[in-house]
XYZ file of N, CA and C in Angstrom:
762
model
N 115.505 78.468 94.789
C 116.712 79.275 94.983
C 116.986 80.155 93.764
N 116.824 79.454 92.487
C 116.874 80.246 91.271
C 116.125 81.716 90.833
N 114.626 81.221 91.927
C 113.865 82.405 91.612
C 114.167 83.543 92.589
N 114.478 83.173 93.784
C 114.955 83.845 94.872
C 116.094 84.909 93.903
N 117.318 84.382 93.821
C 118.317 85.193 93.295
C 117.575 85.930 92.101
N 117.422 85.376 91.274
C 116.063 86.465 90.269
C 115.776 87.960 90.664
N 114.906 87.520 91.806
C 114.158 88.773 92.382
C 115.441 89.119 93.024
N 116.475 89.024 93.900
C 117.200 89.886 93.826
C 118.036 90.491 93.152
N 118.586 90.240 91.732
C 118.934 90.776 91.169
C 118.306 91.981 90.633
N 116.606 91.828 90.553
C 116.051 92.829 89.530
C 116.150 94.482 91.083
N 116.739 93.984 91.881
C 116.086 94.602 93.123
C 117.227 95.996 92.890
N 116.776 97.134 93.146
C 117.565 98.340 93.396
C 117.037 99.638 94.220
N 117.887 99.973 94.935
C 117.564 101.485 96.021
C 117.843 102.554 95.644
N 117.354 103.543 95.521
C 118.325 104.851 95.024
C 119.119 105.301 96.466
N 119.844 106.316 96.162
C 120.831 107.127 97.074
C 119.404 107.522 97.423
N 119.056 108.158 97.060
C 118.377 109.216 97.264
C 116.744 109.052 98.586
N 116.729 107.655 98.258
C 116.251 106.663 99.134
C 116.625 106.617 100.589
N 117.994 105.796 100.748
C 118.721 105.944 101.302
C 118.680 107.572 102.231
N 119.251 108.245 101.818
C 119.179 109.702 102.398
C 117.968 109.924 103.002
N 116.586 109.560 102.492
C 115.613 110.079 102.959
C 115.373 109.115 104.054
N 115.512 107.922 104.416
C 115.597 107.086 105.734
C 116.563 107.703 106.666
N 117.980 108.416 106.413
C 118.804 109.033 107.533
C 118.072 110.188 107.752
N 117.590 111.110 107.087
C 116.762 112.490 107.403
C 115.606 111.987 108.285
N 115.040 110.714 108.094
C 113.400 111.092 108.668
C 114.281 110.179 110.197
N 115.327 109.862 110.209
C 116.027 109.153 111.619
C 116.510 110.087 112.104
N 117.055 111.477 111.338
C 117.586 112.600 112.400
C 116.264 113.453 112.855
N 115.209 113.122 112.578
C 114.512 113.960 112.652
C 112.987 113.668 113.253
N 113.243 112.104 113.592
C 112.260 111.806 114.256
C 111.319 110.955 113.589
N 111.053 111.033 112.297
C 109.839 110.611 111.707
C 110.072 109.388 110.544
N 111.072 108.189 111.585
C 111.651 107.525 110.572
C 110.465 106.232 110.826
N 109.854 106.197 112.093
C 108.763 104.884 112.003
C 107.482 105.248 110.819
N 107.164 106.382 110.767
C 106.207 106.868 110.215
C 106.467 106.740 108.535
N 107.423 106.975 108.133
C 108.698 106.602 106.879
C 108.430 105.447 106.060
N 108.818 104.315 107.825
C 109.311 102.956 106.984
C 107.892 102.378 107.402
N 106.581 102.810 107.791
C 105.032 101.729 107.942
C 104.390 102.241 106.311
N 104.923 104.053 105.759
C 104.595 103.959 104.651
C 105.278 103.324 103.581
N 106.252 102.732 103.794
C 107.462 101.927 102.679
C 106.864 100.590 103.235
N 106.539 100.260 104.019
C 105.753 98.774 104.177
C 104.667 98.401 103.040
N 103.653 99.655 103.688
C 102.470 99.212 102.594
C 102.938 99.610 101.129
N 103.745 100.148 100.686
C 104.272 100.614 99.157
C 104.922 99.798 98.777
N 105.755 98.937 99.454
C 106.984 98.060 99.377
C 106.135 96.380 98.769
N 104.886 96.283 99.830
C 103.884 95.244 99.380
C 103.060 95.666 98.155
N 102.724 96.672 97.742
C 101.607 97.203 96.753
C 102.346 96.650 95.238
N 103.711 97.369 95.392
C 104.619 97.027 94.021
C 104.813 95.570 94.115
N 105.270 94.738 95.012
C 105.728 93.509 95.548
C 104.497 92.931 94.599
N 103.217 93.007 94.861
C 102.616 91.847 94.564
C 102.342 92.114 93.191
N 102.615 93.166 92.575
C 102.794 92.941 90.741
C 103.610 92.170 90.340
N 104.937 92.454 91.165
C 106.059 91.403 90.795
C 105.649 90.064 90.520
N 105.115 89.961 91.758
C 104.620 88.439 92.172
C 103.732 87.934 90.860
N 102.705 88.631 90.781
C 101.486 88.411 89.304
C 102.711 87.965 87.745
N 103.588 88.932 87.520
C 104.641 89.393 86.784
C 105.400 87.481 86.913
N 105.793 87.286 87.616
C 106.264 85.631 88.238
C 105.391 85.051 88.132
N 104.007 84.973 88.247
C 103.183 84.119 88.031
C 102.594 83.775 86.222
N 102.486 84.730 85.947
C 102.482 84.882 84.221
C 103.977 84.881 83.396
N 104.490 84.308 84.001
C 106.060 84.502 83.259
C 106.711 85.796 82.591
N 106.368 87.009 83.243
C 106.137 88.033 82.430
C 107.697 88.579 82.695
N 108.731 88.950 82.136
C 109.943 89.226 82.326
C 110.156 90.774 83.094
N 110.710 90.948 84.178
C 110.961 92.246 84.984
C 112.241 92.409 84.793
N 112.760 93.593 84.502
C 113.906 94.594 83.915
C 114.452 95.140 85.592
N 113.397 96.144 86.517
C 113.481 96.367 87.723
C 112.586 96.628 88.486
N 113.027 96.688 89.603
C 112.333 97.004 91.036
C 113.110 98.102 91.914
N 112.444 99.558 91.827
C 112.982 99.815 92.692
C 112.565 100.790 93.469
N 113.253 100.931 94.598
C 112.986 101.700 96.084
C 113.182 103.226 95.752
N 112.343 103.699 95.559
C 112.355 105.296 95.216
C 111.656 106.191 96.268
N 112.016 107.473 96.554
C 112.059 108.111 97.691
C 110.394 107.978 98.157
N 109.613 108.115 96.895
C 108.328 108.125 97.311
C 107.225 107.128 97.239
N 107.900 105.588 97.056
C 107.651 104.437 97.169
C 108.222 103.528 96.165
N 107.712 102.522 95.268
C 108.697 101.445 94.794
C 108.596 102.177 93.037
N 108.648 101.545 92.512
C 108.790 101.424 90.920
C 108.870 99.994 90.223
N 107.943 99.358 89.376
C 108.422 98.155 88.620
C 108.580 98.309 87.357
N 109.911 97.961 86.638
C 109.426 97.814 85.112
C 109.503 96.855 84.191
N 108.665 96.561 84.039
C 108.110 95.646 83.362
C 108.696 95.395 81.863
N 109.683 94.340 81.552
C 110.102 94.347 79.517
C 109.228 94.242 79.055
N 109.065 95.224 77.873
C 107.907 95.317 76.387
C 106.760 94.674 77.351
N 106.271 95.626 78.365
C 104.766 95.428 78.877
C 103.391 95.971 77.757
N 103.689 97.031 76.778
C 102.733 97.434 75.626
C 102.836 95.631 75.104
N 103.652 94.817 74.662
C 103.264 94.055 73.871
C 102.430 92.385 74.337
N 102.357 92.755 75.784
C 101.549 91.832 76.206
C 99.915 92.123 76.081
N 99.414 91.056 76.101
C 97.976 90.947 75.844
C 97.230 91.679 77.177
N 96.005 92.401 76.635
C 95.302 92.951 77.400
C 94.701 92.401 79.271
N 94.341 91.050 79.025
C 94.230 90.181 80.020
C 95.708 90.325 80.807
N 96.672 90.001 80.492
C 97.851 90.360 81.419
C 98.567 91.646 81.890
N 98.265 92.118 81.192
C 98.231 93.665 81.650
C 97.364 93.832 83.059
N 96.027 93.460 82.512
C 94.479 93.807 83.524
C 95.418 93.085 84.725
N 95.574 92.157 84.970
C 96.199 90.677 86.213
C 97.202 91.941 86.888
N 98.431 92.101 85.610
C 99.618 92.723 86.394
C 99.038 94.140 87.375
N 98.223 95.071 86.888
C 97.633 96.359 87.200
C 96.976 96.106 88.653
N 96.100 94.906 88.176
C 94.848 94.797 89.277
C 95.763 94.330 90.310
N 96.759 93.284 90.414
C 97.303 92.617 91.723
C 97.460 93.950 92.325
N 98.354 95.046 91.789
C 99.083 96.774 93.158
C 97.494 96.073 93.945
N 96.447 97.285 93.573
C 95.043 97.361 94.486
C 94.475 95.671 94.923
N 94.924 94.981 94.304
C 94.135 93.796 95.609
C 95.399 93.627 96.721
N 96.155 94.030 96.756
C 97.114 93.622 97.749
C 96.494 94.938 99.049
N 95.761 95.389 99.216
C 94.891 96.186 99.966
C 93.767 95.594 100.793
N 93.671 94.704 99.808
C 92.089 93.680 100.764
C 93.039 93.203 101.569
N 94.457 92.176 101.048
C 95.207 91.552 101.587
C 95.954 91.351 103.177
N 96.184 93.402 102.755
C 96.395 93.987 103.972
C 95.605 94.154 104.906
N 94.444 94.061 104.609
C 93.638 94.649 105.839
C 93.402 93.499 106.808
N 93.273 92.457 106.042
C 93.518 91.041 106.750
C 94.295 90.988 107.996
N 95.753 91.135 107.371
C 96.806 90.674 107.394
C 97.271 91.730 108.934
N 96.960 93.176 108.492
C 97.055 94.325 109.575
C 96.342 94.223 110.780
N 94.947 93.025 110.340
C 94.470 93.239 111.547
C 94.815 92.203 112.807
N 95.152 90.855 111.995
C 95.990 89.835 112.569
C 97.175 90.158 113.352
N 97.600 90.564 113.146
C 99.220 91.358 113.286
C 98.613 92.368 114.830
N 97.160 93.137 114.611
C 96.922 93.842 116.122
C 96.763 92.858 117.200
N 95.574 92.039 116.418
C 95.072 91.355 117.546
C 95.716 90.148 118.194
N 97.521 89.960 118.015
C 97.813 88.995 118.177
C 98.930 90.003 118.980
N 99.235 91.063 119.313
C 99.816 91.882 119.332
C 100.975 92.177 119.171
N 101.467 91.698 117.782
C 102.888 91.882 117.148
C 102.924 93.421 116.604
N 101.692 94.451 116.316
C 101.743 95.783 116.233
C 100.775 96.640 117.141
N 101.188 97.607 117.685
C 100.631 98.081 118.578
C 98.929 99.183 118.242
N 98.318 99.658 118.570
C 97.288 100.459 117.862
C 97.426 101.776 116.945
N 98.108 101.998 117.364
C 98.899 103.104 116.891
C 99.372 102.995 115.688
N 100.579 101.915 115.627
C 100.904 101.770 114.247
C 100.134 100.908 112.876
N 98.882 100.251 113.489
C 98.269 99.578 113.393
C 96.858 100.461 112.417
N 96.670 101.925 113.088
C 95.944 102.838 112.318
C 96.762 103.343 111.628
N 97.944 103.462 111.938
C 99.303 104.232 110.531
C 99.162 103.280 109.178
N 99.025 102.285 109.409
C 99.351 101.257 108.467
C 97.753 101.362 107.843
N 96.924 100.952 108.417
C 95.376 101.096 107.772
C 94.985 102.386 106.859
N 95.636 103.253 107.950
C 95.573 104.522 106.814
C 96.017 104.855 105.607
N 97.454 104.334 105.388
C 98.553 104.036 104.285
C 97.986 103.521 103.412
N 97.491 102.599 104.040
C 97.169 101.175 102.705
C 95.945 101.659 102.122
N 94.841 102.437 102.800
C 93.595 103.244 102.097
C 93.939 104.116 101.616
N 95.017 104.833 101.565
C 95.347 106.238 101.080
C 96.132 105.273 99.320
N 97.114 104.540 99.579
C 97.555 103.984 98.865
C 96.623 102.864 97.456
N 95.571 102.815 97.801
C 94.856 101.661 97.452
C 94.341 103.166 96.378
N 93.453 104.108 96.951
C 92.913 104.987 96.652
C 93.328 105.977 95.426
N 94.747 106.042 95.876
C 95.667 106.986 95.089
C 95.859 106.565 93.658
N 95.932 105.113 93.967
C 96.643 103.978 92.629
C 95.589 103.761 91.739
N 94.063 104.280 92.184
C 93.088 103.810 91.593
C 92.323 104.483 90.838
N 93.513 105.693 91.000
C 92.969 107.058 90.197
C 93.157 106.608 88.630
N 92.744 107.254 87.889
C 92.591 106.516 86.252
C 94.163 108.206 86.044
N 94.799 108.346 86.522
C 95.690 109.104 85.978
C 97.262 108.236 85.890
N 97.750 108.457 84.722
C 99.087 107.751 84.468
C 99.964 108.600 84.959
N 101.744 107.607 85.591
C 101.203 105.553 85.034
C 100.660 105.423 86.385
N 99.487 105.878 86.929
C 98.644 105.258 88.142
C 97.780 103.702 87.996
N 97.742 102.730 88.832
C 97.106 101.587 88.064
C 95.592 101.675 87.753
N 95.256 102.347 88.205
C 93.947 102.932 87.423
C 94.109 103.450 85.967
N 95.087 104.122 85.237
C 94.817 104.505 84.123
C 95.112 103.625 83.486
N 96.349 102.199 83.742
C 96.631 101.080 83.064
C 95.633 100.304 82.778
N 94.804 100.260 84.242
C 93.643 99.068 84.096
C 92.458 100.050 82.862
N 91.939 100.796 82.996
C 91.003 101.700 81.844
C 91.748 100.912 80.361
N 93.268 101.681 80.283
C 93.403 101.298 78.748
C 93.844 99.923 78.669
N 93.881 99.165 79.343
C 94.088 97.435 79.182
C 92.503 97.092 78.366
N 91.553 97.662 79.294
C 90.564 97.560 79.099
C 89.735 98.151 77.620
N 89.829 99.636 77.368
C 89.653 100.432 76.464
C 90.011 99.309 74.965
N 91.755 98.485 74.987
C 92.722 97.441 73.988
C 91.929 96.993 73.934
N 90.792 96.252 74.382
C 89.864 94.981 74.821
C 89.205 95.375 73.253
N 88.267 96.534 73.510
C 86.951 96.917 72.469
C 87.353 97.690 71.510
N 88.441 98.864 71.992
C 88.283 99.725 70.286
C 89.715 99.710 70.324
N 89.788 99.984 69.152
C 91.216 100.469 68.027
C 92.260 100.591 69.079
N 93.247 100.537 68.679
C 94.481 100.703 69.608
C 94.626 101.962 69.826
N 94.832 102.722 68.356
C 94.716 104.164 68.206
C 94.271 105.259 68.970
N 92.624 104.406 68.972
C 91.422 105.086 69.571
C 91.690 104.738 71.646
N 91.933 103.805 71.308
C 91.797 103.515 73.177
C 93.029 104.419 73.502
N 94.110 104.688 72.874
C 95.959 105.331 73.627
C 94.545 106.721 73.689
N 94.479 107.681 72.510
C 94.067 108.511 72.893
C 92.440 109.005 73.791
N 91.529 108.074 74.079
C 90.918 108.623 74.936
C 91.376 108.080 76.674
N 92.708 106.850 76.381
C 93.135 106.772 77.956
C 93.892 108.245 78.630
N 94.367 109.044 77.292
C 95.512 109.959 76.993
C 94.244 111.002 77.720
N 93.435 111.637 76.981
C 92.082 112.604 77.747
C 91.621 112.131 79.032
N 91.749 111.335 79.469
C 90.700 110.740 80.788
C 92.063 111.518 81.930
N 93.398 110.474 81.159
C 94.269 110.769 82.555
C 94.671 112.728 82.434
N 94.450 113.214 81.964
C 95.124 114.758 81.625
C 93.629 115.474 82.341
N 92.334 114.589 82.247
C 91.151 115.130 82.461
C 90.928 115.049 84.076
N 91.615 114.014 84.352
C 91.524 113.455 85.396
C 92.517 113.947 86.595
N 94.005 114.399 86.137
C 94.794 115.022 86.891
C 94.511 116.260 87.006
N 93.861 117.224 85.927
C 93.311 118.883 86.603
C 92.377 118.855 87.696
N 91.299 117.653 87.484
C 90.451 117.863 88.587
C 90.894 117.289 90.056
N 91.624 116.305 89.926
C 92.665 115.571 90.781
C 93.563 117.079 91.660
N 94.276 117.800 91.035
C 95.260 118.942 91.038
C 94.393 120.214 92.034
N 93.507 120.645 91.212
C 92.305 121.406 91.198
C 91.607 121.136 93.213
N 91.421 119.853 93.184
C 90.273 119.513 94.564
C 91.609 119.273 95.409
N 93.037 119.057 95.499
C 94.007 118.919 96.640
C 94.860 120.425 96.507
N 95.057 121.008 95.815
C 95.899 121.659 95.359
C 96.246 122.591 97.021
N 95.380 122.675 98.015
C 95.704 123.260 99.607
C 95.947 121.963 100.464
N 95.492 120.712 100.129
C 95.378 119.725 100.871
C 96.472 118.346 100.971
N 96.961 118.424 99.861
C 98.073 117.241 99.092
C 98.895 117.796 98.836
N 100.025 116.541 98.917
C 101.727 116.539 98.690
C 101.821 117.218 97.334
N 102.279 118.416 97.311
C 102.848 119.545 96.298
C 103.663 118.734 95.637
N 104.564 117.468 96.190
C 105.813 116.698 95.203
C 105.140 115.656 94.067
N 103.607 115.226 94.397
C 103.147 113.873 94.289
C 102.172 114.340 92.861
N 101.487 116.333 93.047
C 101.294 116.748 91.893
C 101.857 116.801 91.308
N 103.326 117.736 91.152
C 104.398 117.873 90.234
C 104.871 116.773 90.047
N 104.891 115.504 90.254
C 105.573 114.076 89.275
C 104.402 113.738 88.718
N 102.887 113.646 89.035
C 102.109 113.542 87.994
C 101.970 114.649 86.777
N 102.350 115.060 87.319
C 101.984 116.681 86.163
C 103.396 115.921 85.128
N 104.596 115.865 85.475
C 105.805 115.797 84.615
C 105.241 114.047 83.865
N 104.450 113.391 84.954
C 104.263 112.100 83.665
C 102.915 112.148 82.804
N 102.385 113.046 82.863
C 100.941 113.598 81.680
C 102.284 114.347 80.709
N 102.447 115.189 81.269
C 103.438 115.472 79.659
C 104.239 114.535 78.609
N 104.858 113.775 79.905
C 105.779 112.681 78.721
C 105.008 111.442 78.822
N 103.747 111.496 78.983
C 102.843 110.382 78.417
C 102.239 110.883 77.144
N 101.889 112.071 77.061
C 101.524 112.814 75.514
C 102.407 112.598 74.787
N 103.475 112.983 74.889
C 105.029 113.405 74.305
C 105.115 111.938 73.373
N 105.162 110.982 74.297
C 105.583 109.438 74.051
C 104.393 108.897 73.065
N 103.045 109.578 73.194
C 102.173 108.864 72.010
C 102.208 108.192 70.890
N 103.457 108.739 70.182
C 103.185 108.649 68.975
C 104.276 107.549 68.700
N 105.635 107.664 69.683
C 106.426 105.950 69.633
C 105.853 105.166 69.824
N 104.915 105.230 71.118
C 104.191 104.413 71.824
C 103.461 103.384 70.026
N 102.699 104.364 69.804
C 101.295 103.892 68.480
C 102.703 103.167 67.408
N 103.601 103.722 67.274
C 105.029 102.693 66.384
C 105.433 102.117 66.391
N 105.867 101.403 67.728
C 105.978 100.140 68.670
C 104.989 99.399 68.369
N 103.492 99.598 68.763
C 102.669 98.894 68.494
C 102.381 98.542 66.892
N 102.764 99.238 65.966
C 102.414 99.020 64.748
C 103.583 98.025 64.333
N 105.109 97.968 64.579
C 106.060 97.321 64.532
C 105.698 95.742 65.151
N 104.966 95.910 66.221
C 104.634 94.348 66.536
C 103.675 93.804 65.623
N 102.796 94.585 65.550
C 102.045 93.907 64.125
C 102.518 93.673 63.169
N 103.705 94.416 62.388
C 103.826 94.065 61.580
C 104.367 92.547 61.418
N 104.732 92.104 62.486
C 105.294 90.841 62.386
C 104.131 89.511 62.403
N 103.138 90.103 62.543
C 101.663 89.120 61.582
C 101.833 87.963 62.599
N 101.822 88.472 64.107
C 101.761 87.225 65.099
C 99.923 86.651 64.713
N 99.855 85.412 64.737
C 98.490 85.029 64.340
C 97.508 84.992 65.607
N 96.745 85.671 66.024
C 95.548 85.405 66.669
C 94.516 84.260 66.705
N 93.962 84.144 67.556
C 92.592 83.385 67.401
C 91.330 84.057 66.733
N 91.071 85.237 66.931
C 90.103 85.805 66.277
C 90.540 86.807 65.508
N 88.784 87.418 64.422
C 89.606 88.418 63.095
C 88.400 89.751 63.158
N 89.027 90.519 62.737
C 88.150 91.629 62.707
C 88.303 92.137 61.313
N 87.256 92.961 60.668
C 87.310 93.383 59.513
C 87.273 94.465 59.360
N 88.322 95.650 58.608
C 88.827 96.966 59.425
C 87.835 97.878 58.454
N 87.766 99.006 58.584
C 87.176 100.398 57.187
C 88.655 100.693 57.391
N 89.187 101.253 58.223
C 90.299 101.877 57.945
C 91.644 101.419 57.797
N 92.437 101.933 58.800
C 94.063 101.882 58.866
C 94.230 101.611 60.594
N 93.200 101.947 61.029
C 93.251 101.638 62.656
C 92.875 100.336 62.722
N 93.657 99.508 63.564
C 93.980 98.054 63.852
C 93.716 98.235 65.673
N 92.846 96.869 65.510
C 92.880 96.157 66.902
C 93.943 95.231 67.552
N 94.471 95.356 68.808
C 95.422 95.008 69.254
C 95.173 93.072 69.306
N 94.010 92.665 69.948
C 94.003 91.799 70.410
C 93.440 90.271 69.026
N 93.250 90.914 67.800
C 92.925 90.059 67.061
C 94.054 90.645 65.301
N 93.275 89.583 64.662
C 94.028 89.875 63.549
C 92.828 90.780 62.511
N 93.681 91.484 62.044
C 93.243 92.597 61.431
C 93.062 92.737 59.638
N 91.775 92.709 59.179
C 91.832 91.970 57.449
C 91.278 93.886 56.950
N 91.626 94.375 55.776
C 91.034 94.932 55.318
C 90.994 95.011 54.006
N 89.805 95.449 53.422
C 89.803 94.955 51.536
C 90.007 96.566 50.580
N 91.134 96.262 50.022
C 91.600 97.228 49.185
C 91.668 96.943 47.972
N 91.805 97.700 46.914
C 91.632 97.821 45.577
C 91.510 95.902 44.905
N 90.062 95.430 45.570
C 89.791 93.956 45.387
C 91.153 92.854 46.006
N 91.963 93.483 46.644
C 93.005 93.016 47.695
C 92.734 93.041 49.176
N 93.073 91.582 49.802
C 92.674 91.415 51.087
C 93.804 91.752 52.041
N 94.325 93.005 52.959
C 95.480 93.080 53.336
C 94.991 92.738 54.991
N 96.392 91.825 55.274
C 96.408 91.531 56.835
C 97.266 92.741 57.844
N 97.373 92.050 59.000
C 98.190 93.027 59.978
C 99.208 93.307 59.050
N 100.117 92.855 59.133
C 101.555 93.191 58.239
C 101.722 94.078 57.364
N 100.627 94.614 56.429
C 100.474 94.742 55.189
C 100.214 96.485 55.599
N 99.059 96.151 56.449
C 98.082 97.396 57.032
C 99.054 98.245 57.849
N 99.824 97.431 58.582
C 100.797 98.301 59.484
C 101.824 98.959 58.811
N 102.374 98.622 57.754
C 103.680 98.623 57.071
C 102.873 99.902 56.058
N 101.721 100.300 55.704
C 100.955 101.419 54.952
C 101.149 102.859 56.606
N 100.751 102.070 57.166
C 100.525 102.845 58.511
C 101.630 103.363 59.516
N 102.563 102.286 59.148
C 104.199 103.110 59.662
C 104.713 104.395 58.958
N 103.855 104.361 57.502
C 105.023 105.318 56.530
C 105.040 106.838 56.897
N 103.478 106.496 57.394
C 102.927 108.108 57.565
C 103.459 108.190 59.403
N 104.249 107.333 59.765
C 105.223 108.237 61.334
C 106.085 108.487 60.510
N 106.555 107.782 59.330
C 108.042 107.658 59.947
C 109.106 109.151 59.027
């Protein structure tokens, strides 16, 4: 019951939401609406769920005109592995569906019709999310991954080129064929994913500085620090740790 009320609290709709369910009801195209808020409604749903399963704390959930939204508290400061879990559950909840969609025909609780609406959704949806462009879960899963092997530094900015590389050609091959609304909100989150770089890399240097101890150590040349271990480098016959390295490395943001 505790967790129940939980998830509804984190739960929210916009107006704007709202409005777009009375428009597609005056207008005919409200089944077509709510089979794509089905499969979107499950895609976000089962991060939550991952998010509950890793104890990972959720801020919100919510119902936005062009499907859900989760956000996740201080998700940069979780470990790479939980990140990968939270990202990967959106796209496996797609195998899930197809299961689940086809049960649902052949038992005939959905008819054929809505039955290819929904199949289509959930491939279009599975597809879309898997694009490596941010915050798409494709570009999360790359730099979860990228945290894994190189520099923190180094992985923000080549996840930063892939997704900007990735939305022209993305932009470029639909630009007669795709939702004109779905470019322009990716286009507005490549900008303030650049924009945000450099808090983003300050945040992360601020958690280091607090010299959480790892299991494993790496031995640095530079000032660029790895996320997932502890970080030693040797200076003027001085051995400096995370703390030390970060607190040299904050001065020059701040």
């Amino acid at each position: 019951m505790k967790k129940l009320l939980q998830i509804i609290d984190i739960f929210e709709i916009k107006i704007t939401t709202i409005l777009l369910f009375v428009l597609s009801a005056i207008f005919g195209q409200f089944k077509m609406i709510m089979l794509y808020f089905i499969v979107a409604f499950i895609h976000e749903f089962f991060h939550l769920l991952m998010c509950f399963v890793l104890k990972v704390k959720v801020e919100k959930f919510q119902i936005l005109p062009f499907g859900a939204s989760l956000t996740v508290k201080e998700i940069e400061g979780l470990s790479s592995n939980k990140q990968l879990l939270i990202y990967i559950a959106g796209p496996f909840s797609a195998l899930i569906n197809i299961v689940v969609f086809l049960v649902l025909k052949n038992n005939n609780i959905i008819n054929i019709v809505n039955y290819n609406y929904l199949r289509r959704y959930n491939y279009l949806m599975c597809l879309l999310n898997l694009l490596p462009i941010y915050p798409l879960d494709g570009y999360m899963i790359i730099k979860a991954i990228l945290q894994k092997i190189l520099v923190y530094k180094k992985a923000m900015k080549i996840s930063i080129i892939i997704s900007v590389v990735s939305y022209i050609i993305f932009a470029l091959s639909n630009i007669y064929c795709f939702q004109p609304m779905i470019l322009f909100f990716l286009l507005i989150e490549q900008v303030k994913n650049v924009l945000e770089y450099k808090n983003i890399y300050k945040k992360f240097l601020i958690n280091k500085s607090l010299n959480k101890r790892k299991k494993k150590y790496k031995i640095i040349n530079d000032y660029s620090m790895y996320k997932e271990v502890n970080n030693y480098k040797l200076e003027a016959n001085k051995i400096l740790d995370d703390k030390q390295i970060a607190s040299i490395e904050l001065k020059r943001y701040i």
